[in-house]
Short mmCIF file of C-alpha atoms in Angstrom, two decimals:
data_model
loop_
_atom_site.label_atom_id
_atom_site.label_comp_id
_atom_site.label_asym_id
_atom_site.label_seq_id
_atom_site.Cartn_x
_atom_site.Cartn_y
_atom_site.Cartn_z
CA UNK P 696 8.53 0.74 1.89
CA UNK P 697 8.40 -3.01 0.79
CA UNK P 698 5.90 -3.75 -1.87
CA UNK P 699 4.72 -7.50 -1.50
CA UNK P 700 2.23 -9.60 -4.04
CA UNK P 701 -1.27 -8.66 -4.01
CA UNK P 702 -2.81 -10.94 -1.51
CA UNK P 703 -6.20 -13.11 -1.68
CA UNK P 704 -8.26 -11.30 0.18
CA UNK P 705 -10.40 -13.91 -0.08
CA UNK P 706 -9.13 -16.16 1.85
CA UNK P 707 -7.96 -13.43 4.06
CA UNK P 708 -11.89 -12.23 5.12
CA UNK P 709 -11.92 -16.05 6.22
CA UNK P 710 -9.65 -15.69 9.06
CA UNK P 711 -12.07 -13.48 10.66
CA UNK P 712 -14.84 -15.20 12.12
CA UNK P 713 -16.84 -11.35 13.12
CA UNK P 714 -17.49 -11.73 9.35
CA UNK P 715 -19.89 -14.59 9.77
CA UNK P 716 -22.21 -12.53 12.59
CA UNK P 717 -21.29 -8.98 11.74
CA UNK P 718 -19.97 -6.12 9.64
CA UNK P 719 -17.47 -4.47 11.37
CA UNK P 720 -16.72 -0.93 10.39
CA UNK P 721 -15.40 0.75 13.37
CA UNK P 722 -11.62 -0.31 12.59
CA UNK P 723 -10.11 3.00 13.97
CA UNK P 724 -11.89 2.17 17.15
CA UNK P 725 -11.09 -1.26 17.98
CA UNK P 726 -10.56 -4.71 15.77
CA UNK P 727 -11.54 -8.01 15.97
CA UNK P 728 -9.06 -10.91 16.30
CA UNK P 729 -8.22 -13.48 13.89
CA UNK P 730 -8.34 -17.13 14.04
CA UNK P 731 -4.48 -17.31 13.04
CA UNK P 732 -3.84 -15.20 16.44
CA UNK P 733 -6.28 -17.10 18.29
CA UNK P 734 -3.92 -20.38 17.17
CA UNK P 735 -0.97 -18.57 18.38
CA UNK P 736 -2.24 -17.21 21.47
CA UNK P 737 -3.56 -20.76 22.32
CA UNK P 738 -0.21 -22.67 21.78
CA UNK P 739 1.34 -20.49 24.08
CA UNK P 740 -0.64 -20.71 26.33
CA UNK P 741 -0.48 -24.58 26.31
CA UNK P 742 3.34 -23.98 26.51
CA UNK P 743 2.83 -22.57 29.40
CA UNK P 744 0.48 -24.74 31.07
CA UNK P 745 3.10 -27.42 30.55
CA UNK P 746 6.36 -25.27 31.82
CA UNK P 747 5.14 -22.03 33.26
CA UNK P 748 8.07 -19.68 32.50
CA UNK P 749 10.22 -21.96 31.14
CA UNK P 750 8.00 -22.76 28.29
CA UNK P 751 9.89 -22.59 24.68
CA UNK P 752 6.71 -21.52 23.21
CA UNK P 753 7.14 -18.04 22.00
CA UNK P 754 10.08 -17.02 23.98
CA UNK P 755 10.04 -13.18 25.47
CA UNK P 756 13.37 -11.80 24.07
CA UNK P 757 12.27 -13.29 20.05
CA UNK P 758 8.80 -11.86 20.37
CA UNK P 759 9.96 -8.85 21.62
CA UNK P 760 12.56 -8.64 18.92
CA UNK P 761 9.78 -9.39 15.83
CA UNK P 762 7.39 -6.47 17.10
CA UNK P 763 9.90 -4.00 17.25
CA UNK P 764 11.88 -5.12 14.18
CA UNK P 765 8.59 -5.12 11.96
CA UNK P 766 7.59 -2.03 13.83
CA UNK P 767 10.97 -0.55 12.96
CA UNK P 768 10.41 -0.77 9.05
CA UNK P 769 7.29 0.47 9.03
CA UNK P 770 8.11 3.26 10.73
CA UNK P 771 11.61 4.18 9.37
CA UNK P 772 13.28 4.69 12.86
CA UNK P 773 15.66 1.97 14.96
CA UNK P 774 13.87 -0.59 16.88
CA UNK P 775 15.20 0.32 20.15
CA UNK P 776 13.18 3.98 19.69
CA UNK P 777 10.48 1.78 20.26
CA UNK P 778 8.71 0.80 23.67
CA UNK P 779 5.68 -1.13 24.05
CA UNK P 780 3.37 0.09 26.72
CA UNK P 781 -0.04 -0.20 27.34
CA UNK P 782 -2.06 2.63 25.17
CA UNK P 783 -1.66 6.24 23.81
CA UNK P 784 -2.36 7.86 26.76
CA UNK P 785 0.17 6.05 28.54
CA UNK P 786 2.78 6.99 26.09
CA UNK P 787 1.92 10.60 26.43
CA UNK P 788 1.67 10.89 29.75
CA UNK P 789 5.50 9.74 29.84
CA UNK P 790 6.36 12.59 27.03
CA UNK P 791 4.70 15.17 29.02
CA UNK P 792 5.99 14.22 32.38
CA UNK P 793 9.26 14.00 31.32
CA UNK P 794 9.66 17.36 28.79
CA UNK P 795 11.66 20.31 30.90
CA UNK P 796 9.13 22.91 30.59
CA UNK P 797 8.82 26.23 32.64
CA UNK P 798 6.19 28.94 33.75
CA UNK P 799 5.41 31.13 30.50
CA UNK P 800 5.67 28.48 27.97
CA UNK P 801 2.80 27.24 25.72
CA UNK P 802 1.72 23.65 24.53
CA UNK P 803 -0.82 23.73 21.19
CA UNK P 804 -2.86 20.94 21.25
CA UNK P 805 -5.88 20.19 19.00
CA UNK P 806 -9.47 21.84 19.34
CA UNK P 807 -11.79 18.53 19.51
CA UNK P 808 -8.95 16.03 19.74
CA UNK P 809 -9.64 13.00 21.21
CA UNK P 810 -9.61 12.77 24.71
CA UNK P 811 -5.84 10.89 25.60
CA UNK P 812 -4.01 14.10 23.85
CA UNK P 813 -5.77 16.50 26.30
CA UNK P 814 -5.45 14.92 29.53
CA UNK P 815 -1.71 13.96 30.20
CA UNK P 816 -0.48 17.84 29.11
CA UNK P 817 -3.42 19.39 31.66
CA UNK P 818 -0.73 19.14 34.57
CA UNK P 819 1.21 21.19 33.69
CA UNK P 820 -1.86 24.08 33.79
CA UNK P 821 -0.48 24.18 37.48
CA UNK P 822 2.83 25.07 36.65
CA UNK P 823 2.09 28.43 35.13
CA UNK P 824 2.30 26.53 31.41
CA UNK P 825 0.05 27.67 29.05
CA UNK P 826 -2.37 25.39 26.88
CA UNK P 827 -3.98 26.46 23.76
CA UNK P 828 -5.71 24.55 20.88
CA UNK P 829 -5.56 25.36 16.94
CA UNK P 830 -9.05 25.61 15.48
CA UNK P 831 -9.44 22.93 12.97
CA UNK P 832 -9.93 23.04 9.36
CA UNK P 833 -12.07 20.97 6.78
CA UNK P 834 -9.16 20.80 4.79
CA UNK P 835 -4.98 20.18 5.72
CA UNK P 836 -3.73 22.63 4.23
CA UNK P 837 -6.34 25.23 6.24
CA UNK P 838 -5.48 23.36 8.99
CA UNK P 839 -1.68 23.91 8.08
CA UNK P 840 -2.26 27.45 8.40
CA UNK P 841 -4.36 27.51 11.36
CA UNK P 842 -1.39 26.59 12.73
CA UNK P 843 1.15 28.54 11.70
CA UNK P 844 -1.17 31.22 12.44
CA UNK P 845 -1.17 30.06 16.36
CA UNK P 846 2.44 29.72 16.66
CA UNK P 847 3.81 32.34 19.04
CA UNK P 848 7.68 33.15 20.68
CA UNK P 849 6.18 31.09 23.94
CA UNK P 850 5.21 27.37 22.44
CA UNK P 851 7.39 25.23 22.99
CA UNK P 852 5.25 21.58 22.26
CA UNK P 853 2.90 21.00 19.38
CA UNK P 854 1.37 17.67 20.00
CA UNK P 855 -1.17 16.56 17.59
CA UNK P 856 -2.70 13.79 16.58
CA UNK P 857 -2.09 12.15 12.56
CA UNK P 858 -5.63 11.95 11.37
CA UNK P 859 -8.72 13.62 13.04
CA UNK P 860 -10.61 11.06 14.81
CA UNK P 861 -14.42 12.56 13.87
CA UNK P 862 -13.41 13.45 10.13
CA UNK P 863 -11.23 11.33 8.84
CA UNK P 864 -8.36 14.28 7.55
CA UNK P 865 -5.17 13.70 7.59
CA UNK P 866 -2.90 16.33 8.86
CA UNK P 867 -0.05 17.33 6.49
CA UNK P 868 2.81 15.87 9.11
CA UNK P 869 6.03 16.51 7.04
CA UNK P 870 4.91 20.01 6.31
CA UNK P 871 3.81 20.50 9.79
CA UNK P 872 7.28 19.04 10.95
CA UNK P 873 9.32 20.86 8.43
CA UNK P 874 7.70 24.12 9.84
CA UNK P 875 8.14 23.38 13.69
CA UNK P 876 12.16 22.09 13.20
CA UNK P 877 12.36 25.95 12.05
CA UNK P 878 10.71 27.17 15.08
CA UNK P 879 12.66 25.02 17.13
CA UNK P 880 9.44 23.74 18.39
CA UNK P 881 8.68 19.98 19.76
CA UNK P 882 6.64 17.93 17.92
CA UNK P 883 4.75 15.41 19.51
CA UNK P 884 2.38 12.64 17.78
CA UNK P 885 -0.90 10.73 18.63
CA UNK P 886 -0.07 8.43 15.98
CA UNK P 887 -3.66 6.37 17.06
CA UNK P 888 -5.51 7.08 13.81
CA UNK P 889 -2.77 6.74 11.78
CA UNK P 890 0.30 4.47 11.99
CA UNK P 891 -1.22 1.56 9.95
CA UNK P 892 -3.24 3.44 7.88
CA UNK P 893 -0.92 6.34 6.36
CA UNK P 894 2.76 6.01 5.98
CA UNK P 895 3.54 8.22 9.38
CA UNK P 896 7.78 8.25 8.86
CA UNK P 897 8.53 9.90 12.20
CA UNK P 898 12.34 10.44 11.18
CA UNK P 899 11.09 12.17 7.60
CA UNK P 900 8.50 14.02 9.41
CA UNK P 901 10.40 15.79 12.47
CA UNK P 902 8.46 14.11 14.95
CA UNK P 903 10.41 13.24 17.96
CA UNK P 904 7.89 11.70 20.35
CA UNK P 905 4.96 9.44 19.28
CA UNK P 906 2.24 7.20 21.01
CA UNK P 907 -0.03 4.81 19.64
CA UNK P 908 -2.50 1.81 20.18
CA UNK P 909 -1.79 -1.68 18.85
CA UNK P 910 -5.60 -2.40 18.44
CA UNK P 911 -6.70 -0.15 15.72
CA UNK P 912 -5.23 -0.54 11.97
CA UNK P 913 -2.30 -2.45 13.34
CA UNK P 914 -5.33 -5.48 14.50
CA UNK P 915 -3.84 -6.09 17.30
CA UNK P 916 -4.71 -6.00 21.28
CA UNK P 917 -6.92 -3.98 23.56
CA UNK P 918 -4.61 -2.91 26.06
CA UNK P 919 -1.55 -2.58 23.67
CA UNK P 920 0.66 0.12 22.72
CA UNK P 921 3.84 1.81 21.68
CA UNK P 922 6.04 4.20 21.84
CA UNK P 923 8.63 6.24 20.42
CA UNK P 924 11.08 8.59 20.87
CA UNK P 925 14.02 9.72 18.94
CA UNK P 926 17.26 8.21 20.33
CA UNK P 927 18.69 11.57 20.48
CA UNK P 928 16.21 13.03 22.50
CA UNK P 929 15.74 10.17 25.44
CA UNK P 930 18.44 11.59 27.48
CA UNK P 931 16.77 14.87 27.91
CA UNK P 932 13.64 13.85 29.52
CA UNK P 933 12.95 13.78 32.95
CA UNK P 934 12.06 9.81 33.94
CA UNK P 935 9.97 9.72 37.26
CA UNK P 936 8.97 5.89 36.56
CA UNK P 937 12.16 3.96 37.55
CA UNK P 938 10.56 0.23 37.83
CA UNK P 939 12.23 -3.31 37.96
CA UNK P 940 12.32 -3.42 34.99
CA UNK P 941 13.80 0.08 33.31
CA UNK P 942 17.32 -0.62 34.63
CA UNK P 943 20.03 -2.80 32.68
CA UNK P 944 19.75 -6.34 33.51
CA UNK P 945 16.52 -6.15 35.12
CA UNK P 946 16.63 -9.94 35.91
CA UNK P 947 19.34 -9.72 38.67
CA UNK P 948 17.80 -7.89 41.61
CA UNK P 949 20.37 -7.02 43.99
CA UNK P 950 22.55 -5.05 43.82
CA UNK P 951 19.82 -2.01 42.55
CA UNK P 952 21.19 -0.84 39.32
CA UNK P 953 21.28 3.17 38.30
CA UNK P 954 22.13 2.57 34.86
CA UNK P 955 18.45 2.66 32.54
CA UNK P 956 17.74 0.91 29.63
CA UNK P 957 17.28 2.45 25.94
CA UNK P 958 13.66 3.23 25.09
CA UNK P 959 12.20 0.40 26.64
CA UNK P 960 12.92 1.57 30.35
CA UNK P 961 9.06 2.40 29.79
CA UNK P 962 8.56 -0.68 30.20
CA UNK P 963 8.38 -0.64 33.79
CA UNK P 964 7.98 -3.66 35.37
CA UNK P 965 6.19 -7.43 34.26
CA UNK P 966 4.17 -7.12 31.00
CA UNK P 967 1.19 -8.78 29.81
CA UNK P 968 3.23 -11.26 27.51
CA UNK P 969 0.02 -12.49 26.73
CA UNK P 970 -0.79 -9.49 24.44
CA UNK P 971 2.50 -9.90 22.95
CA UNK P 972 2.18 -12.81 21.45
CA UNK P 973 -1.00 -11.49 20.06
CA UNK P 974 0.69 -8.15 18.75
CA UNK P 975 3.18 -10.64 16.94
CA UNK P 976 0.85 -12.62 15.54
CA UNK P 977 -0.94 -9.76 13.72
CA UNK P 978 2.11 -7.77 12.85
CA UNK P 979 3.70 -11.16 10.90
CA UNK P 980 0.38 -11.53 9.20
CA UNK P 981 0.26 -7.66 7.71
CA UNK P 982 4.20 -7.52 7.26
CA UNK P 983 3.20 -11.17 5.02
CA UNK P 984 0.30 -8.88 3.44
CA UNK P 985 2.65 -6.03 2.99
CA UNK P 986 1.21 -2.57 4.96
CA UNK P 987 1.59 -0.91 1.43
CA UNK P 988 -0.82 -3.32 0.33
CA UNK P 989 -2.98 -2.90 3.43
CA UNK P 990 -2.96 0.74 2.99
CA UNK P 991 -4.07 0.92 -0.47
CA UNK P 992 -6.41 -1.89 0.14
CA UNK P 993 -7.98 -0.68 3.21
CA UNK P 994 -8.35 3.28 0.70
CA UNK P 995 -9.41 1.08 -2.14
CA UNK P 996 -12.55 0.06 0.30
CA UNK P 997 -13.25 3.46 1.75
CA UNK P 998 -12.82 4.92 -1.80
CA UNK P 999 -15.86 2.31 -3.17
CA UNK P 1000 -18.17 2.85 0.26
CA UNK P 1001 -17.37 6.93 -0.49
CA UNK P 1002 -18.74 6.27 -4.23
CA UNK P 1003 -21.89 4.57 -3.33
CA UNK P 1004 -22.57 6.88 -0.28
CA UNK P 1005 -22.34 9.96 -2.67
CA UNK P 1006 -24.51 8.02 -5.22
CA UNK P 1007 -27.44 7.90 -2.17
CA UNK P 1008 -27.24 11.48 -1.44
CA UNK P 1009 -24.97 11.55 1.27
CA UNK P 1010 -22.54 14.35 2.04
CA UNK P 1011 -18.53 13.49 2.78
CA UNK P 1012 -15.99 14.91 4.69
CA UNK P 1013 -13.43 13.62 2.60
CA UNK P 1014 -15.24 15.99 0.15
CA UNK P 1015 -13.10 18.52 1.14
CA UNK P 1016 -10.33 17.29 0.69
CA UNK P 1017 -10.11 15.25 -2.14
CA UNK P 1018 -6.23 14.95 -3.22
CA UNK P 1019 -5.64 12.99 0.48
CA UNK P 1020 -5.79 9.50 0.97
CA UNK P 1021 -8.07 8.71 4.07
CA UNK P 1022 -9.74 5.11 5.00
CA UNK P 1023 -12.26 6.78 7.52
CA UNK P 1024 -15.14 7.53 5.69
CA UNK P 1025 -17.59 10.13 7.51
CA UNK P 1026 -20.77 10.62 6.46
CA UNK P 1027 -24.09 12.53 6.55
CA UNK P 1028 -27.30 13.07 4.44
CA UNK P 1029 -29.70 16.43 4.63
CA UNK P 1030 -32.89 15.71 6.75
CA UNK P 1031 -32.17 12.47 8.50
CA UNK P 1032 -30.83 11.57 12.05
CA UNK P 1033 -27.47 10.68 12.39
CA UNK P 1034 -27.68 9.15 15.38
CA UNK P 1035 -30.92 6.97 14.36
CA UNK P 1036 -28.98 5.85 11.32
CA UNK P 1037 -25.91 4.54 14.03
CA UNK P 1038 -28.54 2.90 16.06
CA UNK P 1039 -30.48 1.22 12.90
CA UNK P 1040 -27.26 0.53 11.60
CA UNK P 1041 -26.19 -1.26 14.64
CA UNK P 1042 -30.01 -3.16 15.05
CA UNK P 1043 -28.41 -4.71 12.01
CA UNK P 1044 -24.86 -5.94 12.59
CA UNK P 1045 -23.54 -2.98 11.33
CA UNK P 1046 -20.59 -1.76 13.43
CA UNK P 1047 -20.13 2.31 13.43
CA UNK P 1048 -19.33 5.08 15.43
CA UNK P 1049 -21.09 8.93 15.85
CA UNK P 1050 -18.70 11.55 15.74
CA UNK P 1051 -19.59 15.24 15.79
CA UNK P 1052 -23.26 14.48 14.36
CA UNK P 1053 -21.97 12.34 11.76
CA UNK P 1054 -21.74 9.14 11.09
CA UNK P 1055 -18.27 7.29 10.61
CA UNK P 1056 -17.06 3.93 9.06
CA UNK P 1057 -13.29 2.42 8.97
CA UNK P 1058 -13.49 -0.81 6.64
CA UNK P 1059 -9.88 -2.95 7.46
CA UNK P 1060 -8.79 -5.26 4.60
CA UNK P 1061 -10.70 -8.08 6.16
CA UNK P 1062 -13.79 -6.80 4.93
CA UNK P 1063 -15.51 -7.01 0.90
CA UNK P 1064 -17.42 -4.77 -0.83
CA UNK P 1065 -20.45 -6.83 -0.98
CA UNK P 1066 -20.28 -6.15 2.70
CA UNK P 1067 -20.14 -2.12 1.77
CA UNK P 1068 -23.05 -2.83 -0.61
CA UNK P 1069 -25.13 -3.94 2.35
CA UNK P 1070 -24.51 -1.49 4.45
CA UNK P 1071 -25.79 1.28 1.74
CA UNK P 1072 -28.45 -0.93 1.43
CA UNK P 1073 -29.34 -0.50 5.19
CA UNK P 1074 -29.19 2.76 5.24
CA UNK P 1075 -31.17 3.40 2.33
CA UNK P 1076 -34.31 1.34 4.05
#
């Protein structure tokens, strides 16, 4: 991956006005905007208060073209694997929809995984498919064998997710994928939690379907997403969504058209262009960064709240596993109530979530550690 400069973070924590009212540390929930996107977002929107749809103001085709190319390298897969949609659940609802399953099979999902990697495979319940979950682990490589320990002749899909949303672990994805190619098993990713944070290679890892929300550790829109699947494995799903605008040249109606685009027949009819320009906006200003340096910036943080959480008596997941890089810190301390500390926390412009009795943080690179000193500071009143 490209290694840029070290940036100023500095001047960086400036952009982001939620740093003069609040500390936000729910990153792998939802981010704040910047004022460099609100610029961009505005002048567009002036463009096209002037000339409506013939603006030259961010033009469809180029913006289109810079999210998937920068979207592309990060990833390590060909930007016309990539579709943008509207959010995770989205994205697997088209996977599950369109895999060829059959009565007897088996899909392994995750036991407590967040919500949008449950839901879209539950149809097929009906269909005399089986689901089943793999217990989770406190550490990967437990995990690892947890699921190898699951797999059976019947399952056909493993679709997890790249980091566990309460705890913070990351999953060991190239060992998981390595193991599933073998098995001839699909392997399906909620890449939510990670792309962003972790460097999730789907190519390198054997994952052939993914899913993810723009507004997380990529800073980018509510109501955002992507998705991906392997060129070589588009062909074989069933598509049940033909819209205006998932044939080739969508723009000339009549005659109707049988022959589909790449990838981005997902994208099914008019988009919220709107969100685009946003998604662009943030993507130029981390590929400027460099996401290497946003990774280790974004660990460096999580690394130095970690160290002063342990110092106040505090017990962390990330404990147990200690040799993987996570930026979700999750946290909890012998006697006290978790979700009183959220609340107090949040009584003071302190921005957290409550998962599984615990309390979580996500600093972004936005963020300082004076801002890490005051939270410990909070919670130590």
């Amino acid at each position: 991956m490209k290694t840029n400069p070290s940036p100023d973070w500095t001047k960086l924590q400036h952009l982001y006005p939620v740093n003069r009212e609040m500390i936000w540390l729910n990153n792998c929930g939802t981010t704040p905007v910047n004022t460099d996107t609100i610029h961009a977002v505005n002048e567009y929107l002036q463009g096209y208060a002037a000339k409506g749809g013939q603006t030259e103001v961010r033009r469809y085709p180029t913006v289109k073209k810079v999210i998937r190319t920068i979207l592309a390298e990060l990833l390590g897969v060909e930007a016309d694997e990539l579709s943008l949609i509207h959010h995770t659940n989205e994205g697997i609802g088209f996977i599950s929809l369109g895999l060829k399953l059959k009565a007897g099979d088996r899909i392994l999902l995750l036991e407590n995984e967040y919500p949008s990697n449950i839901y879209p495979w539950e149809h097929w319940k009906e269909k005399g498919v089986t689901i089943s979950f793999v217990p989770m682990s406190e550490t990967p490589d437990g995990f690892l064998e947890n699921l190898k320990s699951a797999i059976t002749p019947d399952v056909k899909v493993v679709s997890l997710s790249a980091v566990h949303w309460c705890t913070g672990m990351p999953f060991p994805l190239e060992e998981i994928g390595s193991f599933l190619a073998e098995k001839g098993i699909e392997f399906v990713l909620d890449g939510a939690q990670g792309v962003g944070l972790l460097p999730v290679r789907p190519r390198e890892m054997g994952i052939s379907y993914m899913a993810f929300p723009a507004w997380k550790w990529l800073l980018g829109p509510l109501g955002l997403g992507v998705l991906y699947i392997a060129k070589e494995k588009l062909e074989g799903l069933n598509f049940p969504f033909k819209g205006t605008g998932s044939v080739v040249n969508d723009e000339v109606y009549l005659p109707y058209r049988e022959e589909l685009k790449g990838t981005d027949r997902y994208e099914i009819s008019t988009v919220n262009f709107i969100d685009w320009v946003y998604f662009q906006s943030t993507l130029e200003m981390l590929h400027k960064v460099g996401f290497h340096n946003s990774m280790e910036r974004i660990y460096e943080l999580a690394d130095y709240l970690s160290d002063k959480l342990r110092d106040a008596g505090w017990k962390l997941a990330s404990d147990h596993f200690p040799d993987f890089k996570t930026g979700i810190v999750v946290a909890e301390k012998e006697g006290e109530s978790m979700e009183n500390m959220v609340s107090h926390l949040k009584k003071n412009g302190v921005m957290c979530a409550l998962r599984l009795g615990r309390v979580r943080f996500s600093p972004h690179i936005y963020l300082a550690k004076e801002q890490l000193d005051r939270v410990v500071d909070l919670l130590s009143r």
